[in-house]
Short mmCIF file of C-alpha atoms in Angstrom, two decimals:
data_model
loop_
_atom_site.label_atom_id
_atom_site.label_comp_id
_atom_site.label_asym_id
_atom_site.label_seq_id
_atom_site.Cartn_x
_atom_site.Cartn_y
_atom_site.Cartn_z
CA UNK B 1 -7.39 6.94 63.42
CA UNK B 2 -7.77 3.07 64.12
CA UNK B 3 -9.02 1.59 67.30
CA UNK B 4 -6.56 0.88 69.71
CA UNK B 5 -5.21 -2.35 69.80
CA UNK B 6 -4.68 -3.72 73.58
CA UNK B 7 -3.30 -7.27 73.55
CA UNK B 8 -4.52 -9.14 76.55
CA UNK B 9 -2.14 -11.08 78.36
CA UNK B 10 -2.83 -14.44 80.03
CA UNK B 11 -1.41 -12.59 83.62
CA UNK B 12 -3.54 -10.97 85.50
CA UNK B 13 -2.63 -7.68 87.24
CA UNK B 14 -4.35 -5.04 89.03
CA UNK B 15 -5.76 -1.97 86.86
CA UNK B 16 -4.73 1.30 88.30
CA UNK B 17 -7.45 4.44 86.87
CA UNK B 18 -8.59 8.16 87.59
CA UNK B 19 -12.27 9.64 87.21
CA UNK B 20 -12.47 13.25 87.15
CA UNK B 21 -15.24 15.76 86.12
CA UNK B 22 -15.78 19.31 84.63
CA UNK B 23 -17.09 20.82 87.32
CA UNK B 24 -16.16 21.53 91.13
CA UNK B 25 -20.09 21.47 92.16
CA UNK B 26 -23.09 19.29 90.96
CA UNK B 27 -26.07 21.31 91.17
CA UNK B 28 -29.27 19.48 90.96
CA UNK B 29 -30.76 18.19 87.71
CA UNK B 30 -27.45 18.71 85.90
CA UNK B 31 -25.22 16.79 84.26
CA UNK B 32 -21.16 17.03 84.78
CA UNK B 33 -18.97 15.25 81.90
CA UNK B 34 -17.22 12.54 83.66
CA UNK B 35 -13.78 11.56 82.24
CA UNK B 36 -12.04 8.32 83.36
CA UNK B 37 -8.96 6.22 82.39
CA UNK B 38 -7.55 2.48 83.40
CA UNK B 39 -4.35 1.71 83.52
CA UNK B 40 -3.05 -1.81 83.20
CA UNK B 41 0.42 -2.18 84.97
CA UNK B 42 3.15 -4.04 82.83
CA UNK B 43 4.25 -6.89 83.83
CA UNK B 44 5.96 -8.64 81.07
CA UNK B 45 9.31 -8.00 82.65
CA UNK B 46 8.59 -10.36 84.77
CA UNK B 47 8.74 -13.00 82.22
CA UNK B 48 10.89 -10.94 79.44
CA UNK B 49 15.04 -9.05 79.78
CA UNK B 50 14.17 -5.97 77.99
CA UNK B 51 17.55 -4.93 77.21
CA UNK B 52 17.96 -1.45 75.04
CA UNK B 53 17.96 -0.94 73.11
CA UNK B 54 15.95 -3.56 71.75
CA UNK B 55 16.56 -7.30 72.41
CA UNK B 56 13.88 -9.06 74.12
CA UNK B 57 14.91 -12.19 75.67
CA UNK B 58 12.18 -14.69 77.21
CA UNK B 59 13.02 -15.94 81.13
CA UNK B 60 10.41 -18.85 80.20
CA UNK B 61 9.16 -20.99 77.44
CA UNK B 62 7.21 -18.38 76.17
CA UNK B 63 4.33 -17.68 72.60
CA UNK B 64 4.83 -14.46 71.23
CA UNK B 65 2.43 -12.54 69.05
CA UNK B 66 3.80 -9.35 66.75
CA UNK B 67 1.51 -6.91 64.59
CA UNK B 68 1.98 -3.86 63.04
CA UNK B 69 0.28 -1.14 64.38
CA UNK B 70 2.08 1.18 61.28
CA UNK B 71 4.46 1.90 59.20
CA UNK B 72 5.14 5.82 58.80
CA UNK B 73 7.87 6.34 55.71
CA UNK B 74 6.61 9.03 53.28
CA UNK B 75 7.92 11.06 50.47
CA UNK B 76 6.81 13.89 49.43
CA UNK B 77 5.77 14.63 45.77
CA UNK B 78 7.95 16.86 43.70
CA UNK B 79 7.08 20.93 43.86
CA UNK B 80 3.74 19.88 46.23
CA UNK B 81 3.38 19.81 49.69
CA UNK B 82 1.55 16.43 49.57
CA UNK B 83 3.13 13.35 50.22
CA UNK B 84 2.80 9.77 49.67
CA UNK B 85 3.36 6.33 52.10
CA UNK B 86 6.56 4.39 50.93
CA UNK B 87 6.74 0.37 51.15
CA UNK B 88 8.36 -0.57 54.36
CA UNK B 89 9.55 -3.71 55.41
CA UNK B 90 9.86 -5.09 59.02
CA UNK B 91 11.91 -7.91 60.18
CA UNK B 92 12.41 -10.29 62.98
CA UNK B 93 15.13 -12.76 64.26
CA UNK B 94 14.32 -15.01 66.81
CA UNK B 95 18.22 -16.85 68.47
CA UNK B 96 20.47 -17.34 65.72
CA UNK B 97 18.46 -17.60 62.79
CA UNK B 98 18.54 -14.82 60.28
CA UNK B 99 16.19 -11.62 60.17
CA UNK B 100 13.53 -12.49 58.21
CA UNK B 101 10.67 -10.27 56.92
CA UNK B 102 7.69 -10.62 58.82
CA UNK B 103 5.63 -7.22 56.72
CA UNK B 104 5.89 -5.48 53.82
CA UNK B 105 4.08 -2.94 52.76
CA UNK B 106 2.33 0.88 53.43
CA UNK B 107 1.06 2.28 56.17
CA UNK B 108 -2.54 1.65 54.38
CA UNK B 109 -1.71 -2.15 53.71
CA UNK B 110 -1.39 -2.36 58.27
CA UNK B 111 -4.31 -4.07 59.75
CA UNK B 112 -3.21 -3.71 63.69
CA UNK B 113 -5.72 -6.74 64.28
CA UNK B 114 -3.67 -8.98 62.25
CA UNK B 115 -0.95 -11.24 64.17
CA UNK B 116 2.10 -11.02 61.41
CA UNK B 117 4.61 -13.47 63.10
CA UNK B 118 3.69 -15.93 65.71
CA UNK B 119 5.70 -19.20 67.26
CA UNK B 120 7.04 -20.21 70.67
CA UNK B 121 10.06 -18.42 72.45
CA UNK B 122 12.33 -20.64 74.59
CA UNK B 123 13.96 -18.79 77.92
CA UNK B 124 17.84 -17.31 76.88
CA UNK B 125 16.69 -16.97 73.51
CA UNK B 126 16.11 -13.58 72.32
CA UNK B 127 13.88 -11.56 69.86
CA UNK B 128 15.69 -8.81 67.45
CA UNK B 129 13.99 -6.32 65.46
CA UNK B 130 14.71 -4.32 61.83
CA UNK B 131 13.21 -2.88 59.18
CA UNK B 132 13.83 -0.74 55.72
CA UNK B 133 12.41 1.05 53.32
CA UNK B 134 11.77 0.65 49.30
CA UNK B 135 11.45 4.02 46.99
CA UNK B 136 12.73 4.57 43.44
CA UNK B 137 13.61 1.20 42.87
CA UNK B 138 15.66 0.91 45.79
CA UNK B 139 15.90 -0.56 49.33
CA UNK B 140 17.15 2.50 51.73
CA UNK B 141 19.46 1.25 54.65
CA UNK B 142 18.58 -1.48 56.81
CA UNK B 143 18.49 -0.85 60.52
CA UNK B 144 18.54 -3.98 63.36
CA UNK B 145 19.00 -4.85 66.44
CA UNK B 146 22.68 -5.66 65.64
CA UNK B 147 23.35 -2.25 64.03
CA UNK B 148 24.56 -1.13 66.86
CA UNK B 149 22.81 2.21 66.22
CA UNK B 150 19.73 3.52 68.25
CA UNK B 151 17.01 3.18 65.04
CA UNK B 152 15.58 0.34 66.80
CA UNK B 153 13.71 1.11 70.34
CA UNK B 154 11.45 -1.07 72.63
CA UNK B 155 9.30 -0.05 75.52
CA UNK B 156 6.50 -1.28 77.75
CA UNK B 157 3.76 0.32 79.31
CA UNK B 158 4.40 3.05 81.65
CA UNK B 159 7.71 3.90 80.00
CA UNK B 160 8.20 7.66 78.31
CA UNK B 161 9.06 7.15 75.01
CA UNK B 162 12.60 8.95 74.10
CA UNK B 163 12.27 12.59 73.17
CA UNK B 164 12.25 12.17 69.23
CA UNK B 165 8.86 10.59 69.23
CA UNK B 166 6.42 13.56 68.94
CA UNK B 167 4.29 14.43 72.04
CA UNK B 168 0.39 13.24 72.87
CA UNK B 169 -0.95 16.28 70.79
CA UNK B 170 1.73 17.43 68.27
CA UNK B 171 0.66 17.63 65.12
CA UNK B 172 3.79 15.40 63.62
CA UNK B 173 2.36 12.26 65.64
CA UNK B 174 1.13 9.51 63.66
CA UNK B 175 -2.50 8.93 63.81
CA UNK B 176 -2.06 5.45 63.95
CA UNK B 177 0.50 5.73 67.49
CA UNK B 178 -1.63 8.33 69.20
CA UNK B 179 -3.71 5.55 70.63
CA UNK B 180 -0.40 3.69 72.27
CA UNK B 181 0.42 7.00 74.44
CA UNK B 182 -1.74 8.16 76.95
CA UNK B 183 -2.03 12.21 77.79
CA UNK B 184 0.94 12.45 79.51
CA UNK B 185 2.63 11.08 76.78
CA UNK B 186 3.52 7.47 78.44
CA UNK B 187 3.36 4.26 76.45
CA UNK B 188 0.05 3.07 77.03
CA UNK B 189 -0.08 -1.08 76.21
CA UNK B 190 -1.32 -4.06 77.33
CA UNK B 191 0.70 -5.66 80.71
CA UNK B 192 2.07 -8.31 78.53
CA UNK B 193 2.87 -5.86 75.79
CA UNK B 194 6.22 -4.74 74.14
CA UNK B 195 6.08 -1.45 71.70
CA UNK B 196 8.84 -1.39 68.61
CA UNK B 197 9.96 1.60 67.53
CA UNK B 198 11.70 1.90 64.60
CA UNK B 199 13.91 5.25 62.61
CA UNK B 200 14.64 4.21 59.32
CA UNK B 201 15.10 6.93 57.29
CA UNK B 202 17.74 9.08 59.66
CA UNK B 203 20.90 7.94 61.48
CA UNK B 204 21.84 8.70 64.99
CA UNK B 205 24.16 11.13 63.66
CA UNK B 206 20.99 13.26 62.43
CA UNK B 207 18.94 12.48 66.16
CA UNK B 208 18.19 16.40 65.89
CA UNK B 209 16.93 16.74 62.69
CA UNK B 210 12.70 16.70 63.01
CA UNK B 211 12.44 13.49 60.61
CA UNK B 212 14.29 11.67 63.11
CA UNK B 213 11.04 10.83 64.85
CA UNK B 214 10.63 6.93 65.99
CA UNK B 215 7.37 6.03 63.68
CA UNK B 216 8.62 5.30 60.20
CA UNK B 217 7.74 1.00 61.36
CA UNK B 218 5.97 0.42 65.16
CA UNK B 219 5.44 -2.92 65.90
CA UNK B 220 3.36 -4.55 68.88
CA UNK B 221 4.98 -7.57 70.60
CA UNK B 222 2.17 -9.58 72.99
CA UNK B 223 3.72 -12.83 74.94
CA UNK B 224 1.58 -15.23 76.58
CA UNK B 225 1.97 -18.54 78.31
CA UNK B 226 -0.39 -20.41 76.52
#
C-alpha cells in the first residue's frame, strides 16, 4: 500500500489525538504496546462552499493543488478470476472553462506525490470534477459534476464517507484509499484537504449493486493561501 499522502495546509489548527495501550496494568520491567493517533481538524470550509455533491467553490483568492491518490477500474480476464487495471481518465473544470483532463492512466501509472493540476482559484469561482474510463477501444460514460448524477462525491476530513465505499477493513477497499480513512471509517485528510470520489463504471440506478463502490478515480484537492 503507498504511504499516506497528508497535504499540509498553510492554516494552522489544533491536532486532536488518543494514546491507548494493551494492557490495564504495567508491571515492572515490562513493556505495554502503546497505540496513538492525531487528528488534524478540517478547516478548509472556512475558506471553501463544499456543496454536494461535488462543487467546490473558493470564498478567497485561493492556489489549489490536485493529485491522484488512485484510480480503481478493473476488468477481469475472460474464464479467470484475475483481473487487470483499465486506463482511467480524470478531469477538472475550473468557472466556465471546459473539463479538461488533468490524468490518464492505471492505477500503477498514480504517483500520490505528484501535484497533477495546479493554478490559482478566485472566490465565486468553482472547481468541478469527472472522469471515464477506456477498455476495448472505447471510452465508457463520462461522469461530472454537471451530470447531475451522484458518481462524483467530495468530502473533508472528519466526514463518513457514503455507505458504498467499503469499510476500514473490508476486503473490497482499495489499498491505495485505506490510508485516507481512519478505523472508524472517517475520512482522514489534511485540514486544508478535499477527497474526490468518483463511480464510473455504475449509475445511480445500480447504487446497490457491490461494483458501485466510490474508488474507480479518488482524487486529493489541497488549497493554500500562498
Amino acid at each position: 500500500a503507498p504511504t499516506q499522502l497528508v497535504a499540509q495546509g498553510t492554516i494552522p489548527s489544533v491536532p486532536v489525538g488518543t494514546l491507548s495501550t494493551n494492557a490495564t496494568v504495567v508491571r515492572a520491567g515490562t513493556k505495554p504496546t502503546l497505540t496513538w493517533n492525531i487528528t488534524y481538524p478540517s478547516v478548509v470550509k472556512d475558506y471553501v462552499t463544499v456543496t454536494p455533491p461535488s462543487t467546490v467553490t473558493p470564498k478567497q483568492t485561493l492556489f489549489v493543488d490536485v493529485r491522484v491518490l488512485g484510480a480503481g477500474v478493473t476488468a477481469s480476464q475472460s474464464n479467470s478470476s484475475s483481473f487487470s487495471y483499465v486506463p482511467t481518465e480524470a478531469q477538472l473544470k475550473y468557472d466556465n472553462s471546459s473539463y479538461g483532463r488533468i490524468f490518464y492512466g492505471r492505477n500503477t501509472d498514480v504517483n500520490p506525490n505528484t501535484i497533477v493540476y495546479t493554478r490559482q482559484v478566485l472566490a465565486g469561482k468553482p472547481l468541478k470534477f469527472g472522469g471515464r474510463y477506456f477498455f476495448n477501444n472505447a471510452w465508457g460514460p463520462t461522469y461530472t459534476t454537471d451530470s447531475g448524477t451522484q458518481n462524483i462525491r467530495t468530502l473533508v476530513c472528519g466526514d463518513t464517507p457514503p455507505s458504498n465505499l467499503p469499510g476500514y477493513n473490508a476486503p473490497s477497499l482499495e489499498s491505495f484509499l485505506k490510508p485516507y480513512l481512519d478505523a472508524s471509517g472517517k475520512v482522514k485528510i489534511g485540514p486544508m484537504d478535499v477527497i474526490v470520489y468518483m463511480e464510473l463504471t455504475h449509475s445511480d440506478s445500480q447504487m446497490s449493486n457491490s461494483g458501485y463502490d466510490l474508488q474507480d478515480m479518488v482524487l486529493l484537492v489541497t488549497f493554500r493561501t500562498n
